[in-house]
XYZ file of C-alpha atoms in Angstrom:
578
model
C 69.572 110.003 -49.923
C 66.653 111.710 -48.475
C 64.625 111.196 -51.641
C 65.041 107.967 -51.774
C 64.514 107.202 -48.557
C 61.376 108.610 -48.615
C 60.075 106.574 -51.543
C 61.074 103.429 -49.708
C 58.699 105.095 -46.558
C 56.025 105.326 -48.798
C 56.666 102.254 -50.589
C 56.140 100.399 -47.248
C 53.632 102.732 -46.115
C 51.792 101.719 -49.445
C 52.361 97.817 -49.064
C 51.141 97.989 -45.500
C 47.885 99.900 -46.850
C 47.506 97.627 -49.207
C 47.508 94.794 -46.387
C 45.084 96.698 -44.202
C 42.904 97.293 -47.274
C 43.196 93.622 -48.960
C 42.374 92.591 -44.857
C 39.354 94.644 -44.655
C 38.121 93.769 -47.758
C 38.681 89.972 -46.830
C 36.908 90.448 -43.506
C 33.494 92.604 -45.396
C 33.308 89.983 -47.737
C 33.526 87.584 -45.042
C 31.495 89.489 -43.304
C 29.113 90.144 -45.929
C 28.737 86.101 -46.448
C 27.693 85.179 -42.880
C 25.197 87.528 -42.459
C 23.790 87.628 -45.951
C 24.388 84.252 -47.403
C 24.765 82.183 -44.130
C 22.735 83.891 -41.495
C 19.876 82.403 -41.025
C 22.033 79.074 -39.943
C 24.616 80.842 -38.284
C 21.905 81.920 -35.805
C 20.180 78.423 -36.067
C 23.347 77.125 -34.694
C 24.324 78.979 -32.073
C 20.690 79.153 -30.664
C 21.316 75.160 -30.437
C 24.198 75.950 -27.601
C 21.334 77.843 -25.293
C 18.215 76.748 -26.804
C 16.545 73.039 -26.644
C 13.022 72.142 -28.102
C 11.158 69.397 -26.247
C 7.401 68.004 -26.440
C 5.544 68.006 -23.002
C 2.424 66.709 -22.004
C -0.132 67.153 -19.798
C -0.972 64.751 -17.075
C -2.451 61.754 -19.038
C -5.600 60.115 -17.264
C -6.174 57.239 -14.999
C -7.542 54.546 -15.080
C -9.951 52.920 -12.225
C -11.811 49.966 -11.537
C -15.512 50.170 -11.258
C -15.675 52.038 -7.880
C -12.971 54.067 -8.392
C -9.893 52.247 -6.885
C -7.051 53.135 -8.991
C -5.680 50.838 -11.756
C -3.078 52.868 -13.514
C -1.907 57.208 -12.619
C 0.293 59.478 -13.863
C 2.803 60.703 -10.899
C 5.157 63.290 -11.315
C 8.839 62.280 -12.138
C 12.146 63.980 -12.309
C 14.716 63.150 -15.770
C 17.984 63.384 -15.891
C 19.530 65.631 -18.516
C 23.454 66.948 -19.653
C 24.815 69.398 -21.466
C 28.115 68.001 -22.365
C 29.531 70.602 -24.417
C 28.984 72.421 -20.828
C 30.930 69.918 -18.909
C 34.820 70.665 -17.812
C 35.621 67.248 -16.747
C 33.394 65.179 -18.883
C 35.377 61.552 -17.729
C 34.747 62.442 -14.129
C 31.462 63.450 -14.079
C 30.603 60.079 -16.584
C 32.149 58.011 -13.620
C 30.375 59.955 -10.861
C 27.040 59.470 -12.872
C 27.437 55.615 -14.134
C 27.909 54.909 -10.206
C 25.149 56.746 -8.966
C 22.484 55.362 -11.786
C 23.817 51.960 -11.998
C 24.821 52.635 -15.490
C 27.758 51.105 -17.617
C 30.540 53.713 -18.014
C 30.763 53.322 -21.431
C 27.773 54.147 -21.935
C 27.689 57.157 -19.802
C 30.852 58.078 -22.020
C 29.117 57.779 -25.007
C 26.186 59.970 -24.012
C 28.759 63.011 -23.019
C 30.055 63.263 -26.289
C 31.486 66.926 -26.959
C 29.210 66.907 -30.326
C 25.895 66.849 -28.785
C 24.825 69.844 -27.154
C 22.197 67.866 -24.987
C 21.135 64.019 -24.015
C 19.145 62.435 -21.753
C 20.787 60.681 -19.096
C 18.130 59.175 -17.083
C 14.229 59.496 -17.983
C 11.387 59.306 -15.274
C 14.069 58.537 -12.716
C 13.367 57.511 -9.120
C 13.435 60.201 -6.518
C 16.715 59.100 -5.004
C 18.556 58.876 -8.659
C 17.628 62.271 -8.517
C 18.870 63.372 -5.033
C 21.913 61.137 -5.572
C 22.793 63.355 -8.954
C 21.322 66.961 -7.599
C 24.335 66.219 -4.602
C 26.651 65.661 -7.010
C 26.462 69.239 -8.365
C 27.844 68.506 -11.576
C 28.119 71.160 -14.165
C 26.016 70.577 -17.289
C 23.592 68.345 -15.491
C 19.919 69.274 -15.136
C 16.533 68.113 -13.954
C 13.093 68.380 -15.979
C 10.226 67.072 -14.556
C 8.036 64.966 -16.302
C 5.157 62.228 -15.559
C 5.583 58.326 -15.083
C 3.187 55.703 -15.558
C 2.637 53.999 -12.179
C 0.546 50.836 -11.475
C -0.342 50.433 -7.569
C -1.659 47.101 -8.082
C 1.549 45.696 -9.814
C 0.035 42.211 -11.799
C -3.496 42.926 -10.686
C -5.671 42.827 -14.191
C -1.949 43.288 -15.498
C -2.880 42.010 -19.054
C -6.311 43.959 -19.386
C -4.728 47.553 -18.228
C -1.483 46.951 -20.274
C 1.199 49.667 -20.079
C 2.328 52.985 -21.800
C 5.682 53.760 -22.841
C 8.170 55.995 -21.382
C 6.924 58.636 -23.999
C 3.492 58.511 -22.556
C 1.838 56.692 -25.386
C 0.147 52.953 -24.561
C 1.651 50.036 -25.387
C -0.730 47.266 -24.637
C -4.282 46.562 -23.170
C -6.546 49.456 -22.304
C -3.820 51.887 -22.504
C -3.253 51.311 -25.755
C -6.973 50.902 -27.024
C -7.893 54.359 -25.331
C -4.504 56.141 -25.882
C -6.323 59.255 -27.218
C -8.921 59.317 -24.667
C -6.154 59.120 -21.814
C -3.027 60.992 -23.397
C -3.181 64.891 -22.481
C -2.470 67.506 -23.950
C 0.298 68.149 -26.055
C 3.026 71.575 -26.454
C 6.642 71.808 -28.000
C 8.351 74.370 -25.367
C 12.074 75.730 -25.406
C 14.371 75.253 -22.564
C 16.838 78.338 -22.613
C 20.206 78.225 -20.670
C 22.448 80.841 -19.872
C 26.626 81.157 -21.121
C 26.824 79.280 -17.561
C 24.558 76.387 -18.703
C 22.029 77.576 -15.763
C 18.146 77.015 -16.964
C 15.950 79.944 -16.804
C 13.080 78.466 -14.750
C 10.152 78.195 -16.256
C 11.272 79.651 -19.669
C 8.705 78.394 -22.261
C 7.278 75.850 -20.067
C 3.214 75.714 -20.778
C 0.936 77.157 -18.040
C -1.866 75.185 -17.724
C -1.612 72.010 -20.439
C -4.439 69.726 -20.544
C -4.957 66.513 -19.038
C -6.091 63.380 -20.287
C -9.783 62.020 -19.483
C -9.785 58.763 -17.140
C -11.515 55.198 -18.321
C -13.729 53.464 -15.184
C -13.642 50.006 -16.095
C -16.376 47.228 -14.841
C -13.646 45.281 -13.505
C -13.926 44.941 -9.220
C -10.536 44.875 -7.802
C -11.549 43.095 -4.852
C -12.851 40.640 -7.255
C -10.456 40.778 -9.470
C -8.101 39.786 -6.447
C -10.015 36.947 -5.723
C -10.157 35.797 -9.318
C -6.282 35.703 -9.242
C -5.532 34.386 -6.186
C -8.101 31.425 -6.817
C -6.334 30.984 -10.540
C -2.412 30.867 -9.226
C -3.653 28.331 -6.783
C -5.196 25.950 -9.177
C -2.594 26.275 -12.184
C 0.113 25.831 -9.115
C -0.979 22.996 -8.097
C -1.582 21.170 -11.201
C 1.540 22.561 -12.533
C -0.059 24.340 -15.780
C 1.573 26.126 -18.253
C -1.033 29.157 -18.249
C -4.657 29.808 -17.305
C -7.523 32.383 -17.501
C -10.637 33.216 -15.569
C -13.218 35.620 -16.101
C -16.282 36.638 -13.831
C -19.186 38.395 -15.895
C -22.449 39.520 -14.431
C -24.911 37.818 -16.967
C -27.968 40.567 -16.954
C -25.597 43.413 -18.139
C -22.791 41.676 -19.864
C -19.994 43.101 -17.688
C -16.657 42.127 -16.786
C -16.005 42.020 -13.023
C -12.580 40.164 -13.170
C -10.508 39.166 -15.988
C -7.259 37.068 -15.032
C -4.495 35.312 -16.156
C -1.369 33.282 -15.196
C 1.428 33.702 -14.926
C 1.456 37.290 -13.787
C 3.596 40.219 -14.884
C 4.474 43.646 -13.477
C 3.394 46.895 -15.923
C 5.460 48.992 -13.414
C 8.549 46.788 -15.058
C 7.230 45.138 -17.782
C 10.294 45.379 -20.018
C 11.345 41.923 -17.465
C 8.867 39.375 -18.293
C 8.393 37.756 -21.668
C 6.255 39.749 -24.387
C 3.796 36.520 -24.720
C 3.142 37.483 -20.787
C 1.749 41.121 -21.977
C -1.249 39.737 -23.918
C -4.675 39.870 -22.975
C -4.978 35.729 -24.752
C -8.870 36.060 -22.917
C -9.293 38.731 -26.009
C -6.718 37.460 -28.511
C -6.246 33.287 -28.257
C -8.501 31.118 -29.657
C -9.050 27.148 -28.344
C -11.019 24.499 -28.741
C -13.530 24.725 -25.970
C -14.138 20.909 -25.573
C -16.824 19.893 -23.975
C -18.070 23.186 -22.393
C -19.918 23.358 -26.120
C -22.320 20.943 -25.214
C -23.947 23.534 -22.914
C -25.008 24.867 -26.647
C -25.552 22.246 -28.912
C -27.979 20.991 -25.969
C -29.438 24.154 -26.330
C -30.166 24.171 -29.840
C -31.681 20.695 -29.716
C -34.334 21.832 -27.199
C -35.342 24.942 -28.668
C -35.571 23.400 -31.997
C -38.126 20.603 -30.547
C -35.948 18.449 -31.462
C -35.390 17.309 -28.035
C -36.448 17.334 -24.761
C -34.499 16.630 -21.640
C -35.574 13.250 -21.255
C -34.789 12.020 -25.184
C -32.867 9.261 -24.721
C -30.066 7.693 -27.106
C -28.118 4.443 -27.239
C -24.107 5.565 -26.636
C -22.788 2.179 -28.074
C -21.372 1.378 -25.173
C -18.577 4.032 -25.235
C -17.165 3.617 -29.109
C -19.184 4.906 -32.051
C -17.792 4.692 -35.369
C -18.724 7.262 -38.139
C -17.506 5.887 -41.822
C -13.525 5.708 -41.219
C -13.391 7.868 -37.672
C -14.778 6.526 -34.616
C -15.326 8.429 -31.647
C -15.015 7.486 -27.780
C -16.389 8.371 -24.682
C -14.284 8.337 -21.486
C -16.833 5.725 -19.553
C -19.061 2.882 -21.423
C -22.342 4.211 -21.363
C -25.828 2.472 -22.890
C -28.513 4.333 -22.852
C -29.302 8.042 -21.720
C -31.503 10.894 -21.687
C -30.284 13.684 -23.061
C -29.616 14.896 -19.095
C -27.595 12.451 -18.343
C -25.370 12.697 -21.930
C -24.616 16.381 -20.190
C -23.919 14.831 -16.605
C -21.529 12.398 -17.686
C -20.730 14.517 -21.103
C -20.884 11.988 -23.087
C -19.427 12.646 -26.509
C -21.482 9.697 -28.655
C -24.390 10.588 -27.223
C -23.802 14.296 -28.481
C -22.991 13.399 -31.800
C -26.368 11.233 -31.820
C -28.322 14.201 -30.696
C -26.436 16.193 -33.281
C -27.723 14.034 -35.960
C -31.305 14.931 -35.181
C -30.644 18.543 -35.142
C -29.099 18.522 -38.258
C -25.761 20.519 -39.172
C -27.858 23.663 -40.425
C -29.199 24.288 -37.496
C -26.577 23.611 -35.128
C -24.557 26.526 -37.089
C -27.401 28.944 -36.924
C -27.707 28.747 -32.950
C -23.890 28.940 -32.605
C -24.132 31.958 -34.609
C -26.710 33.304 -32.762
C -24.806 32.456 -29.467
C -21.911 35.004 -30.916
C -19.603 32.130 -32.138
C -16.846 32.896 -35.692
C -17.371 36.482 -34.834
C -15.875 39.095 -32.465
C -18.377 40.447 -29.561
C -17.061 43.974 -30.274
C -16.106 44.706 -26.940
C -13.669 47.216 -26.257
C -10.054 45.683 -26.021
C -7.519 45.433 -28.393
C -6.756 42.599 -31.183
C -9.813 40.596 -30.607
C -10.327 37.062 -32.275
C -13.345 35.893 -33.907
C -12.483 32.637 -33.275
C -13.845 30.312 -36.337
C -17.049 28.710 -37.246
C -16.877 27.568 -40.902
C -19.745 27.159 -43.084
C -22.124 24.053 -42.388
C -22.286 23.330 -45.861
C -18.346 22.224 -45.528
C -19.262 20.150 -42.928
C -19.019 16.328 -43.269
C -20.954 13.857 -40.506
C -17.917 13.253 -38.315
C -17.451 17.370 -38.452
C -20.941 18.185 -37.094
C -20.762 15.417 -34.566
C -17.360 16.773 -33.726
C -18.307 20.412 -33.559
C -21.416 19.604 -31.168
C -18.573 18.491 -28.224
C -16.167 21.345 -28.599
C -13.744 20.269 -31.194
C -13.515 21.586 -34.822
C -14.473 24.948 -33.743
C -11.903 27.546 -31.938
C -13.526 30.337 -29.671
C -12.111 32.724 -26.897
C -12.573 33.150 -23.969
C -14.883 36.313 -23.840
C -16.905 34.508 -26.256
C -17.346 31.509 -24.253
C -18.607 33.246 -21.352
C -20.458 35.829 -22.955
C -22.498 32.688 -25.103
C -22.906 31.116 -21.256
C -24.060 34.602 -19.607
C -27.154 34.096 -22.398
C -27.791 30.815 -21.035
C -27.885 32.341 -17.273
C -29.732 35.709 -18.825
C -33.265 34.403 -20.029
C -31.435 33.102 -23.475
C -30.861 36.987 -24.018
C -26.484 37.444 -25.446
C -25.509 40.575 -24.413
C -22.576 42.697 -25.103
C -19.072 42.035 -23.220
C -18.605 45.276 -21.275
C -15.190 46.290 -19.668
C -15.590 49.719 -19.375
C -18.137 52.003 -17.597
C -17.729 55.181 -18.055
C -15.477 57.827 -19.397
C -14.397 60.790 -17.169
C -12.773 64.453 -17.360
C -10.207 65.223 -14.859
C -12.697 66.847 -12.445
C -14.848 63.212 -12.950
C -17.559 64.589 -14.144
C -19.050 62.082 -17.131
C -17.543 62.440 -20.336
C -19.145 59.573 -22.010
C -21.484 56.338 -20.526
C -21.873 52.961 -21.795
C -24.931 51.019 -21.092
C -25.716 47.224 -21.371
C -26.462 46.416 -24.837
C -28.607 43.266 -26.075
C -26.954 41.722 -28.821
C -30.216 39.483 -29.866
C -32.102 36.237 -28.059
C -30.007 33.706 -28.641
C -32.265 30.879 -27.645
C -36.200 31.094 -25.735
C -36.293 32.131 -21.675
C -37.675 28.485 -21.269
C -35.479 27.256 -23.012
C -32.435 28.815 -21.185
C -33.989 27.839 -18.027
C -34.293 24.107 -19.357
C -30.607 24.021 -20.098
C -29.488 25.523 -16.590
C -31.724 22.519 -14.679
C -30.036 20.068 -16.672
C -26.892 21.811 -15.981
C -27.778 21.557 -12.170
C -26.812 17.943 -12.214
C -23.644 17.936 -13.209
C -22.919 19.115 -10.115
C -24.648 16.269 -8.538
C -23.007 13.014 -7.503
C -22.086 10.750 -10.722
C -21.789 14.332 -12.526
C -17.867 15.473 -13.641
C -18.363 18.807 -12.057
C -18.793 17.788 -8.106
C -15.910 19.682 -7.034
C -17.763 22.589 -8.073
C -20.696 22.274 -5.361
C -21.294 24.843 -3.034
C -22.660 24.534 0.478
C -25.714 26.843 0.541
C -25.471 27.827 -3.344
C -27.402 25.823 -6.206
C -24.779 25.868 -9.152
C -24.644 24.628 -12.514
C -21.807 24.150 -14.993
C -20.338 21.895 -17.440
C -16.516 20.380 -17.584
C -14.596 20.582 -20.271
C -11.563 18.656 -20.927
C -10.191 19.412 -24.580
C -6.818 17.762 -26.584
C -4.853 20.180 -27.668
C -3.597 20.307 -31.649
C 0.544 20.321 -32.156
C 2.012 22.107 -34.816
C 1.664 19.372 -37.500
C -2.616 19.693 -36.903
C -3.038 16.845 -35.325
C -4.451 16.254 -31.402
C -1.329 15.923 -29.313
C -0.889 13.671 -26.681
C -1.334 14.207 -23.253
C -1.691 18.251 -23.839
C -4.876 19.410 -22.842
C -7.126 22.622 -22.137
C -9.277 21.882 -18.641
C -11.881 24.286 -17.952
C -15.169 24.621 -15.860
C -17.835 27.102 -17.273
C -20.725 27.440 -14.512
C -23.251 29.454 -13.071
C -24.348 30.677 -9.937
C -27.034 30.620 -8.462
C -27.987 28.573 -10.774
C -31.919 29.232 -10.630
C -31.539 33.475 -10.905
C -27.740 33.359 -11.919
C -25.892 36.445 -10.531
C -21.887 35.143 -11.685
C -20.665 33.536 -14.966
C -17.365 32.354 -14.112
C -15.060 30.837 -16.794
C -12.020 29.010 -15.053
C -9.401 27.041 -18.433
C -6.080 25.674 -17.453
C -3.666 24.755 -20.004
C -1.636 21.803 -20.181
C -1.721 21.025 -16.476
C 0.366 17.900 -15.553
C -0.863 16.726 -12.521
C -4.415 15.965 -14.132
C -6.348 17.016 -16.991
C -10.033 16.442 -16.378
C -11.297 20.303 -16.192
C -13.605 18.412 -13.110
C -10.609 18.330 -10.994
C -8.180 20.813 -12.055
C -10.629 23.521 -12.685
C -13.704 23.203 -11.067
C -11.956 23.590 -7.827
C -11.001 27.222 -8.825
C -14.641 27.920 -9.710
C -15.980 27.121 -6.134
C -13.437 29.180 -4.339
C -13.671 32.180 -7.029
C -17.617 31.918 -6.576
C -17.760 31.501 -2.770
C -15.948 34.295 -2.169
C -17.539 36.688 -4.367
C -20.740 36.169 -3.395
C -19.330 36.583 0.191
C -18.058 39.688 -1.316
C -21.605 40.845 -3.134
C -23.571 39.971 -0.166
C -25.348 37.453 -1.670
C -27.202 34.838 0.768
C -26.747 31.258 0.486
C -30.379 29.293 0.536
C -33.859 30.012 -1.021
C -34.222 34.025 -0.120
C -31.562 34.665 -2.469
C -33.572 34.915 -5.403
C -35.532 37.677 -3.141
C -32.697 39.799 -2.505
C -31.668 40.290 -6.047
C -33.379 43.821 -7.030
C -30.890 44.977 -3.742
C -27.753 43.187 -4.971
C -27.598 43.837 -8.221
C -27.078 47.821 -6.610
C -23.539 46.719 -5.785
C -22.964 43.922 -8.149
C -23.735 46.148 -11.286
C -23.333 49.539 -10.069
């Protein structure tokens, strides 16, 4: 009995040895296979429950107008961040959090997900999202600070300055075309919590992380305020679909104001329409209409072909050319080649045009910067287009001479007109000044550039005299007289071309191109409406705009009214230009 009991002892006592031995071995080998085999993510993993990589950046820079008056900054801003895997009620902390940042619940539900170890929950919030949440005391929710893109100025030169992203990187305008200049500095950190879910402050944040380098553009707020306010009027009430204006100080080529309408906010861009975010001054080209005749009169003087008093029979206001005949608003006889720009007479262009010959009508719009882009610095520039004059038939040259046929933009137009005002000298479009580090000293400087001489100084100062009477009675641009100010400008009133390519009726681009004053021109100031539906002459619709755009700025400039303004320009030009 006793021996056999103790073999069944030792029997057991074997079997269970066995167990503890066939256990251990399970567990080394198990053992053995995590650490050797599957270490290395093992540890990758559960660093993921305490440890969370995120890119930072430094303060990126700002951008000003010419003086310094802020355009776009960087402010600091808290975000909103869970740990849901952290959370012990995760449905009532997703209701507490949809209801305090106006969130859908599902969505806050579907952000808390047990399977992600962190999410975002609110980035760049406001400063009361973040009290509102930080009262709360939720576990598993945390705050990292990080900078927002603000815009004090909401629409002012909206299109120009564009916007970044809520990653710091520009979207449109300026902020996008000097995104490397303006982004700072860059650093992946680690944000460590504890078993709790508690942040060790400052754990791998960066110490001192560059910023970016600020852009001074030429723009002038003030005038840039005046530029818009005098634009919303006008396309108001005329009831147009959009508009632009520009102001551009001739002798230097810069930009002072660039508008356009209708507005949009960059501090909440994501509500307005994406055609609303495009800078169309840079991008769109038109069909300038009759503003062209500023430079096909141009050409015909300094070629000797003409003179201001040439004169040419108009036929009476219907000129045919083979199967194509072309009209002029009023029945005219004959005129000088002043009065053809006073009234803008479209026969008596094409008859000047067919002295000057298509060859050299294309060579001075060339010269004048026309079919190619002015380089300035903005984004998506067009070159408008200018084709070849050897594929030009009569009625094309004739055509091209008053404004149709050819497409430019708007920085072209005014630039071409600023050479006119400037001695016949183009110069470069200029929108920004200077580039600065964060402590503002200079970084870089850009100076006026000369493109080339478009046309002779007497020359230029042949075309503004004629220019001069539009303004006059009988002329289409009286609404753009000032009291005190000589001016001179030229209407244009250009049919628009549907989608089939073919003028549409009743659609049309008005616009008033003029100078001021007009014998040492200080302002270029482009004014286009389109498709207004009140009127259409660019007379009445947009020569209004000039007058109140240019009265106020040279309020604004301190430039006299009368004869000593021409005196005083050494003095103004201090403020104007600098």
């Amino acid at each position: 009995m006793t021996t056999t009991a103790t073999i069944r002892t030792r029997l057991r006592a074997g079997i269970v040895g066995a167990l503890f031995l066939t256990a251990l071995l399970a567990i080394s080998a198990q053992a053995i296979r995590l650490h050797v085999f599957e270490g290395a993510w093992l540890s990758e993993r559960a660093a993921r429950e305490y440890e969370r990589a995120m890119l930072v950046q430094g303060k990126r820079g700002a951008i000003t107008d010419r003086n310094g008056s802020p355009l776009a900054v960087s402010i600091d801003s808290p975000s909103i961040a869970a740990f849901p895997r952290q959370m012990t009620d995760r449905r009532a902390a997703a209701k507490q959090l949809a209801r305090a940042l106006n969130q859908p619940l599902r969505e806050v539900v579907r952000k808390l997900d047990p399977e992600r170890s962190f999410v975002w929950l609110k980035r760049q919030a406001t400063p009361r999202q973040a009290e509102t949440i930080q009262a709360l005391g939720i576990k598993g929710v945390d705050f990292i600070t990080e900078h927002s893109r603000y815009y004090p100025n909401k629409t002012l030169a909206a299109q120009l300055v564009g916007f970044s992203g809520i990653d710091g990187h520009g979207l449109e305008g300026m902020e996008f075309y000097f995104d490397a200049t303006l982004k700072g500095g860059e650093q992946e950190i680690t944000i460590l919590k504890d078993a709790l879910g508690r942040r060790f402050e400052g754990a791998g944040m960066p110490v001192d992380l560059a910023g970016g380098n600020n852009v001074v553009l030429t723009i002038d707020r003030t005038i840039q305020h005046i530029t818009q306010k005098a634009l919303d009027a006008s396309a108001t009430q005329y009831g147009a679909q959009s508009g632009m204006a520009i102001v551009m100080a001739p002798a230097t080529g810069e930009v002072l104001a660039l508008a356009h309408y209708p507005f949009f906010n960059p501090n909440s861009y994501g509500s307005f329409e994406r055609k609303l975010w495009r800078n169309r001054a840079i991008t769109d080209p038109f069909e300038p209409g009759s503003t062209m005749k500023i430079f096909s009169v141009a050409a015909a003087i300094d070629s000797g072909v003409c003179s201001p008093s040439t004169i040419f029979f108009c036929e009476n206001g219907e000129y045919r050319i083979g199967r194509n005949t072309i009209h002029d608003t009023k029945s005219h006889g004959w005129l000088s080649l002043q009065q053809i720009v006073k009234y803008s007479s479209n026969i008596g262009s094409v008859k000047m045009t067919e002295k000057l010959g298509a060859r050299q009508l294309h060579a001075y719009l060339d010269a004048f910067g026309f079919g190619k882009r002015s380089g300035i610095a903005c984004p998506g520039e067009t070159a408008g287009s200018l084709s070849p004059f050897k594929s030009w038939s009569a009625i094309d040259t004739g055509a091209i001479s008053f404004g149709q046929g050819i497409s430019v933009s708007a920085i072209q137009l005014i630039a071409a007109a600023s050479a006119i005002a400037n001695d016949g000298m183009l110069m470069k479009p200029m929108l920004v000044r200077e580039i600065t580090d964060r402590n503002g000293g200079t970084v870089k400087r850009f100076s006026p550039e000369p493109v080339r001489r478009a046309v002779s100084s007497h020359t230029a100062a042949t075309v503004r005299r004629i220019l001069k009477t539009v303004i006059t009675e009988g002329g289409t641009g009286v609404n753009a007289a000032l009291e005190g100010y000589s001016v001179c400008g030229k209407t244009g009133t250009a049919q628009k071309i549907d989608s089939s390519g073919t003028y549409a009726k009743g659609r049309y681009l008005s616009s008033f191109l003029g100078l001021v004053p007009a014998d040492q021109p200080e302002l270029a100031i482009l004014v286009l409406l389109d498709e207004p539906t009140v009127q259409s002459y660019g007379g009445i619709v947009a020569a209004p705009a000039f007058r109140q755009i240019a009265l106020e700025t040279l309020s604004y400039l301190n430039i006299p009214p009368g004869p000593d303004a021409d005196r005083l320009r050494v003095s103004r030009g201090n403020r104007a230009n600098g």
